[in-house]
C-alpha atoms as a PDB file:
ATOM      1  CA  MET A   1     -65.250 -13.617 -46.301  1.00  0.00           C
ATOM      2  CA  SER A   2     -62.980 -10.913 -44.930  1.00  0.00           C
ATOM      3  CA  SER A   3     -59.329 -10.857 -45.939  1.00  0.00           C
ATOM      4  CA  GLU A   4     -57.955 -11.599 -42.444  1.00  0.00           C
ATOM      5  CA  TRP A   5     -59.636 -15.028 -42.518  1.00  0.00           C
ATOM      6  CA  GLN A   6     -57.983 -15.811 -45.851  1.00  0.00           C
ATOM      7  CA  GLU A   7     -54.409 -14.996 -44.883  1.00  0.00           C
ATOM      8  CA  SER A   8     -52.071 -17.940 -44.471  1.00  0.00           C
ATOM      9  CA  PHE A   9     -49.705 -18.401 -41.567  1.00  0.00           C
ATOM     10  CA  GLY A  10     -46.805 -17.625 -43.894  1.00  0.00           C
ATOM     11  CA  ASP A  11     -48.443 -14.431 -45.168  1.00  0.00           C
ATOM     12  CA  ARG A  12     -48.898 -13.212 -41.621  1.00  0.00           C
ATOM     13  CA  LEU A  13     -45.359 -14.171 -40.642  1.00  0.00           C
ATOM     14  CA  ILE A  14     -43.921 -12.148 -43.513  1.00  0.00           C
ATOM     15  CA  GLY A  15     -46.318  -9.279 -42.834  1.00  0.00           C
ATOM     16  CA  VAL A  16     -45.365  -9.118 -39.160  1.00  0.00           C
ATOM     17  CA  ILE A  17     -41.651  -9.085 -39.960  1.00  0.00           C
ATOM     18  CA  ARG A  18     -42.239  -6.349 -42.561  1.00  0.00           C
ATOM     19  CA  LEU A  19     -44.266  -4.297 -40.022  1.00  0.00           C
ATOM     20  CA  ASN A  20     -47.380  -4.414 -42.179  1.00  0.00           C
ATOM     21  CA  ARG A  21     -49.955  -2.625 -40.000  1.00  0.00           C
ATOM     22  CA  PRO A  22     -53.051  -4.247 -41.626  1.00  0.00           C
ATOM     23  CA  ILE A  23     -51.619  -7.670 -40.773  1.00  0.00           C
ATOM     24  CA  TYR A  24     -51.307  -6.667 -37.129  1.00  0.00           C
ATOM     25  CA  GLU A  25     -54.856  -5.336 -37.166  1.00  0.00           C
ATOM     26  CA  ALA A  26     -56.107  -8.621 -38.662  1.00  0.00           C
ATOM     27  CA  ILE A  27     -54.273 -10.604 -35.965  1.00  0.00           C
ATOM     28  CA  LYS A  28     -55.885  -8.494 -33.271  1.00  0.00           C
ATOM     29  CA  ARG A  29     -59.369  -9.196 -34.654  1.00  0.00           C
ATOM     30  CA  ASP A  30     -58.930 -12.882 -35.510  1.00  0.00           C
ATOM     31  CA  PRO A  31     -59.614 -15.330 -32.607  1.00  0.00           C
ATOM     32  CA  ARG A  32     -57.742 -18.049 -34.507  1.00  0.00           C
ATOM     33  CA  ALA A  33     -54.564 -15.990 -34.251  1.00  0.00           C
ATOM     34  CA  THR A  34     -54.371 -16.893 -30.557  1.00  0.00           C
ATOM     35  CA  THR A  35     -53.627 -20.538 -31.417  1.00  0.00           C
ATOM     36  CA  GLN A  36     -51.144 -19.410 -34.058  1.00  0.00           C
ATOM     37  CA  ALA A  37     -49.442 -17.166 -31.486  1.00  0.00           C
ATOM     38  CA  LEU A  38     -49.274 -20.125 -29.092  1.00  0.00           C
ATOM     39  CA  LEU A  39     -47.503 -22.180 -31.774  1.00  0.00           C
ATOM     40  CA  ILE A  40     -44.959 -19.391 -32.262  1.00  0.00           C
ATOM     41  CA  VAL A  41     -44.303 -19.262 -28.516  1.00  0.00           C
ATOM     42  CA  LEU A  42     -43.874 -23.054 -28.368  1.00  0.00           C
ATOM     43  CA  PHE A  43     -41.478 -23.028 -31.324  1.00  0.00           C
ATOM     44  CA  LEU A  44     -39.587 -20.132 -29.751  1.00  0.00           C
ATOM     45  CA  GLY A  45     -39.197 -22.072 -26.520  1.00  0.00           C
ATOM     46  CA  LEU A  46     -37.954 -25.069 -28.486  1.00  0.00           C
ATOM     47  CA  ALA A  47     -35.503 -22.909 -30.461  1.00  0.00           C
ATOM     48  CA  THR A  48     -34.186 -21.330 -27.279  1.00  0.00           C
ATOM     49  CA  GLY A  49     -33.779 -24.747 -25.701  1.00  0.00           C
ATOM     50  CA  ILE A  50     -31.858 -26.069 -28.704  1.00  0.00           C
ATOM     51  CA  ALA A  51     -29.572 -23.034 -28.650  1.00  0.00           C
ATOM     52  CA  LEU A  52     -29.052 -23.476 -24.906  1.00  0.00           C
ATOM     53  CA  THR A  53     -28.164 -27.159 -25.148  1.00  0.00           C
ATOM     54  CA  THR A  54     -25.804 -26.729 -28.098  1.00  0.00           C
ATOM     55  CA  THR A  55     -23.932 -23.642 -26.894  1.00  0.00           C
ATOM     56  CA  SER A  56     -21.024 -23.780 -24.466  1.00  0.00           C
ATOM     57  CA  PHE A  57     -20.503 -21.208 -21.726  1.00  0.00           C
ATOM     58  CA  PRO A  58     -16.742 -20.840 -21.098  1.00  0.00           C
ATOM     59  CA  ILE A  59     -15.984 -19.210 -17.759  1.00  0.00           C
ATOM     60  CA  ASP A  60     -12.702 -17.468 -16.996  1.00  0.00           C
ATOM     61  CA  SER A  61     -12.228 -17.725 -13.239  1.00  0.00           C
ATOM     62  CA  SER A  62      -8.554 -16.767 -13.219  1.00  0.00           C
ATOM     63  CA  GLY A  63      -9.166 -13.460 -11.443  1.00  0.00           C
ATOM     64  CA  MET A  64     -11.516 -14.873  -8.792  1.00  0.00           C
ATOM     65  CA  ASP A  65     -10.758 -16.213  -5.373  1.00  0.00           C
ATOM     66  CA  ALA A  66     -11.162 -19.956  -4.864  1.00  0.00           C
ATOM     67  CA  GLU A  67     -14.575 -19.763  -3.174  1.00  0.00           C
ATOM     68  CA  THR A  68     -16.094 -17.428  -5.771  1.00  0.00           C
ATOM     69  CA  ALA A  69     -14.633 -19.456  -8.622  1.00  0.00           C
ATOM     70  CA  ALA A  70     -16.127 -22.632  -7.177  1.00  0.00           C
ATOM     71  CA  VAL A  71     -19.598 -21.069  -6.944  1.00  0.00           C
ATOM     72  CA  VAL A  72     -19.395 -19.605 -10.469  1.00  0.00           C
ATOM     73  CA  ASN A  73     -18.194 -22.885 -11.966  1.00  0.00           C
ATOM     74  CA  GLU A  74     -20.946 -24.770 -10.144  1.00  0.00           C
ATOM     75  CA  MET A  75     -23.581 -22.413 -11.527  1.00  0.00           C
ATOM     76  CA  ALA A  76     -22.070 -22.693 -15.025  1.00  0.00           C
ATOM     77  CA  GLN A  77     -22.167 -26.464 -14.701  1.00  0.00           C
ATOM     78  CA  ALA A  78     -25.918 -26.220 -14.133  1.00  0.00           C
ATOM     79  CA  PHE A  79     -26.213 -24.871 -17.686  1.00  0.00           C
ATOM     80  CA  THR A  80     -24.076 -27.623 -19.204  1.00  0.00           C
ATOM     81  CA  PHE A  81     -26.214 -30.382 -20.692  1.00  0.00           C
ATOM     82  CA  GLN A  82     -24.196 -33.477 -21.531  1.00  0.00           C
ATOM     83  CA  THR A  83     -26.645 -36.385 -21.378  1.00  0.00           C
ATOM     84  CA  ASN A  84     -29.753 -36.810 -23.517  1.00  0.00           C
ATOM     85  CA  GLY A  85     -31.887 -36.735 -20.375  1.00  0.00           C
ATOM     86  CA  GLN A  86     -30.465 -33.361 -19.353  1.00  0.00           C
ATOM     87  CA  LYS A  87     -31.073 -31.988 -22.836  1.00  0.00           C
ATOM     88  CA  VAL A  88     -34.694 -33.140 -22.843  1.00  0.00           C
ATOM     89  CA  VAL A  89     -35.265 -31.542 -19.436  1.00  0.00           C
ATOM     90  CA  ALA A  90     -33.671 -28.318 -20.700  1.00  0.00           C
ATOM     91  CA  LEU A  91     -35.913 -28.283 -23.794  1.00  0.00           C
ATOM     92  CA  VAL A  92     -39.059 -28.856 -21.735  1.00  0.00           C
ATOM     93  CA  ALA A  93     -38.027 -26.198 -19.209  1.00  0.00           C
ATOM     94  CA  SER A  94     -37.313 -23.752 -22.035  1.00  0.00           C
ATOM     95  CA  VAL A  95     -40.763 -24.289 -23.574  1.00  0.00           C
ATOM     96  CA  ILE A  96     -42.483 -23.884 -20.197  1.00  0.00           C
ATOM     97  CA  THR A  97     -40.463 -20.741 -19.463  1.00  0.00           C
ATOM     98  CA  SER A  98     -41.416 -19.341 -22.871  1.00  0.00           C
ATOM     99  CA  LEU A  99     -45.107 -19.924 -22.171  1.00  0.00           C
ATOM    100  CA  ILE A 100     -44.913 -18.336 -18.733  1.00  0.00           C
ATOM    101  CA  GLY A 101     -42.995 -15.366 -20.143  1.00  0.00           C
ATOM    102  CA  TRP A 102     -45.640 -14.937 -22.856  1.00  0.00           C
ATOM    103  CA  TYR A 103     -48.443 -14.722 -20.320  1.00  0.00           C
ATOM    104  CA  ILE A 104     -46.529 -12.445 -17.951  1.00  0.00           C
ATOM    105  CA  THR A 105     -45.422 -10.115 -20.735  1.00  0.00           C
ATOM    106  CA  SER A 106     -48.957  -9.888 -22.116  1.00  0.00           C
ATOM    107  CA  TRP A 107     -50.378  -9.162 -18.663  1.00  0.00           C
ATOM    108  CA  LEU A 108     -47.777  -6.464 -17.971  1.00  0.00           C
ATOM    109  CA  LEU A 109     -48.453  -4.799 -21.312  1.00  0.00           C
ATOM    110  CA  ILE A 110     -52.184  -4.843 -20.592  1.00  0.00           C
ATOM    111  CA  PHE A 111     -51.566  -3.420 -17.123  1.00  0.00           C
ATOM    112  CA  VAL A 112     -49.292  -0.630 -18.367  1.00  0.00           C
ATOM    113  CA  GLY A 113     -50.812  -0.045 -21.795  1.00  0.00           C
ATOM    114  CA  ASN A 114     -54.449   0.319 -20.807  1.00  0.00           C
ATOM    115  CA  ARG A 115     -53.424   2.953 -18.289  1.00  0.00           C
ATOM    116  CA  MET A 116     -51.071   4.913 -20.528  1.00  0.00           C
ATOM    117  CA  SER A 117     -53.497   4.807 -23.462  1.00  0.00           C
ATOM    118  CA  ARG A 118     -56.541   5.895 -21.448  1.00  0.00           C
ATOM    119  CA  GLN A 119     -58.351   8.734 -23.234  1.00  0.00           C
ATOM    120  CA  LEU A 120     -55.893   8.282 -26.122  1.00  0.00           C
ATOM    121  CA  GLY A 121     -56.837   5.003 -27.762  1.00  0.00           C
ATOM    122  CA  ASP A 122     -58.680   1.721 -27.568  1.00  0.00           C
ATOM    123  CA  ARG A 123     -58.624  -0.675 -24.647  1.00  0.00           C
ATOM    124  CA  THR A 124     -57.607  -4.208 -25.535  1.00  0.00           C
ATOM    125  CA  THR A 125     -58.373  -7.600 -24.020  1.00  0.00           C
ATOM    126  CA  SER A 126     -55.897 -10.096 -22.572  1.00  0.00           C
ATOM    127  CA  GLU A 127     -56.488 -12.517 -25.432  1.00  0.00           C
ATOM    128  CA  GLN A 128     -55.924  -9.840 -28.064  1.00  0.00           C
ATOM    129  CA  MET A 129     -52.700  -8.852 -26.321  1.00  0.00           C
ATOM    130  CA  ARG A 130     -51.491 -12.449 -26.238  1.00  0.00           C
ATOM    131  CA  ARG A 131     -52.153 -12.760 -29.965  1.00  0.00           C
ATOM    132  CA  LEU A 132     -50.137  -9.672 -30.771  1.00  0.00           C
ATOM    133  CA  VAL A 133     -47.325 -10.430 -28.330  1.00  0.00           C
ATOM    134  CA  GLY A 134     -46.994 -13.986 -29.602  1.00  0.00           C
ATOM    135  CA  TRP A 135     -46.811 -12.855 -33.200  1.00  0.00           C
ATOM    136  CA  GLY A 136     -44.419 -10.100 -32.182  1.00  0.00           C
ATOM    137  CA  TYR A 137     -42.021 -12.825 -31.052  1.00  0.00           C
ATOM    138  CA  ALA A 138     -41.824 -14.161 -34.623  1.00  0.00           C
ATOM    139  CA  PRO A 139     -38.375 -12.734 -35.533  1.00  0.00           C
ATOM    140  CA  GLN A 140     -36.892 -14.557 -32.540  1.00  0.00           C
ATOM    141  CA  LEU A 141     -37.550 -17.847 -34.334  1.00  0.00           C
ATOM    142  CA  ALA A 142     -34.161 -17.098 -35.895  1.00  0.00           C
ATOM    143  CA  SER A 143     -32.847 -18.685 -32.686  1.00  0.00           C
ATOM    144  CA  PHE A 144     -33.236 -22.004 -34.539  1.00  0.00           C
ATOM    145  CA  LEU A 145     -30.188 -20.885 -36.543  1.00  0.00           C
ATOM    146  CA  ALA A 146     -28.022 -20.209 -33.476  1.00  0.00           C
ATOM    147  CA  PRO A 147     -26.174 -23.573 -33.603  1.00  0.00           C
ATOM    148  CA  ILE A 148     -24.833 -22.733 -37.102  1.00  0.00           C
ATOM    149  CA  PRO A 149     -21.186 -21.638 -36.698  1.00  0.00           C
ATOM    150  CA  LEU A 150     -20.428 -17.930 -37.079  1.00  0.00           C
ATOM    151  CA  VAL A 151     -23.537 -16.742 -38.918  1.00  0.00           C
ATOM    152  CA  GLY A 152     -26.109 -18.508 -36.705  1.00  0.00           C
ATOM    153  CA  PRO A 153     -25.573 -16.497 -33.510  1.00  0.00           C
ATOM    154  CA  LEU A 154     -25.531 -13.269 -35.549  1.00  0.00           C
ATOM    155  CA  LEU A 155     -28.865 -14.058 -37.201  1.00  0.00           C
ATOM    156  CA  ALA A 156     -30.346 -15.003 -33.828  1.00  0.00           C
ATOM    157  CA  PHE A 157     -29.123 -11.698 -32.391  1.00  0.00           C
ATOM    158  CA  VAL A 158     -30.608  -9.718 -35.293  1.00  0.00           C
ATOM    159  CA  GLY A 159     -33.882 -11.596 -34.838  1.00  0.00           C
ATOM    160  CA  GLY A 160     -33.934 -10.683 -31.167  1.00  0.00           C
ATOM    161  CA  ILE A 161     -33.363  -7.004 -31.967  1.00  0.00           C
ATOM    162  CA  TRP A 162     -36.050  -6.993 -34.668  1.00  0.00           C
ATOM    163  CA  ALA A 163     -38.457  -8.661 -32.232  1.00  0.00           C
ATOM    164  CA  PHE A 164     -38.324  -5.463 -30.177  1.00  0.00           C
ATOM    165  CA  VAL A 165     -39.429  -3.522 -33.265  1.00  0.00           C
ATOM    166  CA  THR A 166     -42.268  -5.934 -34.055  1.00  0.00           C
ATOM    167  CA  GLY A 167     -43.188  -5.817 -30.364  1.00  0.00           C
ATOM    168  CA  VAL A 168     -43.536  -2.045 -30.564  1.00  0.00           C
ATOM    169  CA  MET A 169     -45.782  -2.410 -33.595  1.00  0.00           C
ATOM    170  CA  ALA A 170     -47.861  -4.983 -31.709  1.00  0.00           C
ATOM    171  CA  VAL A 171     -48.272  -2.584 -28.777  1.00  0.00           C
ATOM    172  CA  ARG A 172     -49.099   0.294 -31.096  1.00  0.00           C
ATOM    173  CA  THR A 173     -51.804  -1.809 -32.745  1.00  0.00           C
ATOM    174  CA  ALA A 174     -53.147  -3.099 -29.432  1.00  0.00           C
ATOM    175  CA  PHE A 175     -53.675   0.333 -27.889  1.00  0.00           C
ATOM    176  CA  ASN A 176     -53.951   2.510 -30.999  1.00  0.00           C
ATOM    177  CA  VAL A 177     -51.213   4.871 -29.824  1.00  0.00           C
ATOM    178  CA  SER A 178     -48.257   6.640 -31.418  1.00  0.00           C
ATOM    179  CA  ILE A 179     -44.913   4.949 -31.954  1.00  0.00           C
ATOM    180  CA  GLY A 180     -43.369   6.998 -29.145  1.00  0.00           C
ATOM    181  CA  ARG A 181     -46.032   6.003 -26.648  1.00  0.00           C
ATOM    182  CA  ALA A 182     -45.870   2.376 -27.810  1.00  0.00           C
ATOM    183  CA  ILE A 183     -42.116   2.360 -27.170  1.00  0.00           C
ATOM    184  CA  ALA A 184     -42.697   3.869 -23.722  1.00  0.00           C
ATOM    185  CA  ILE A 185     -45.261   1.175 -22.886  1.00  0.00           C
ATOM    186  CA  GLU A 186     -42.935  -1.560 -24.140  1.00  0.00           C
ATOM    187  CA  ILE A 187     -39.931  -0.263 -22.200  1.00  0.00           C
ATOM    188  CA  LEU A 188     -41.847   0.319 -18.968  1.00  0.00           C
ATOM    189  CA  ALA A 189     -43.381  -3.166 -19.062  1.00  0.00           C
ATOM    190  CA  PHE A 190     -39.939  -4.616 -19.813  1.00  0.00           C
ATOM    191  CA  LEU A 191     -38.393  -2.791 -16.856  1.00  0.00           C
ATOM    192  CA  VAL A 192     -41.101  -4.125 -14.545  1.00  0.00           C
ATOM    193  CA  TYR A 193     -40.435  -7.611 -15.939  1.00  0.00           C
ATOM    194  CA  LEU A 194     -36.681  -7.252 -15.363  1.00  0.00           C
ATOM    195  CA  PHE A 195     -37.266  -6.051 -11.812  1.00  0.00           C
ATOM    196  CA  ALA A 196     -39.454  -9.079 -11.103  1.00  0.00           C
ATOM    197  CA  ILE A 197     -36.779 -11.402 -12.528  1.00  0.00           C
ATOM    198  CA  PHE A 198     -34.106  -9.627 -10.463  1.00  0.00           C
ATOM    199  CA  VAL A 199     -36.093 -10.157  -7.283  1.00  0.00           C
ATOM    200  CA  VAL A 200     -36.603 -13.840  -8.088  1.00  0.00           C
ATOM    201  CA  VAL A 201     -32.902 -14.329  -8.890  1.00  0.00           C
ATOM    202  CA  ILE A 202     -31.877 -12.649  -5.622  1.00  0.00           C
ATOM    203  CA  LEU A 203     -34.263 -14.853  -3.633  1.00  0.00           C
ATOM    204  CA  VAL A 204     -32.997 -17.992  -5.384  1.00  0.00           C
ATOM    205  CA  ALA A 205     -29.381 -16.918  -4.805  1.00  0.00           C
ATOM    206  CA  LEU A 206     -30.071 -16.355  -1.111  1.00  0.00           C
ATOM    207  CA  VAL A 207     -31.621 -19.801  -0.812  1.00  0.00           C
ATOM    208  CA  PHE A 208     -28.707 -21.304  -2.734  1.00  0.00           C
ATOM    209  CA  VAL A 209     -26.163 -19.644  -0.429  1.00  0.00           C
ATOM    210  CA  ALA A 210     -28.118 -20.595   2.697  1.00  0.00           C
ATOM    211  CA  PHE A 211     -28.126 -24.278   1.798  1.00  0.00           C
ATOM    212  CA  ALA A 212     -24.687 -24.394   0.155  1.00  0.00           C
END
């Protein structure tokens, strides 16, 4: 039996965080890693939801006019979860958003990566990309520590930064390209993702203003 089938979830988690290239290669080849990646994404969504529902968002509206301050405070109120029902809804929404983001990110990386790596490396499938992207999210599980005073938010921030590094390694493994080209693929896909989010936010804001 090949070694990738013998690796435990914990072994892979440590290997991904340590940027162990053979671990990434094993994840790419192993169909079971897709389910494992899904679990990571679900846990990440849950961790993000917990951080969101336990973190306050103080808003200083002293320098705003009354109308702007009212709109800002109303939007901030939307991210304040006081009742158990609101917290449950926030957790579910966070998990769903995490799943959607996983699929969109994987698709964008496939779209960009297979074009930038043409003639330079291997083409990869959507499922293989989802495996690698999901496992690349692993350092962000530090978001579970965000509610801990002082050190929690710092560890969550470090995990988010390191997730970019593991994401680059995932892209490099997926398309068999250099680190520089992997970073370019990651950044370009991220910029496209941000642009899409920006467009959605603008449309939602316009609807919100129209019906306010």
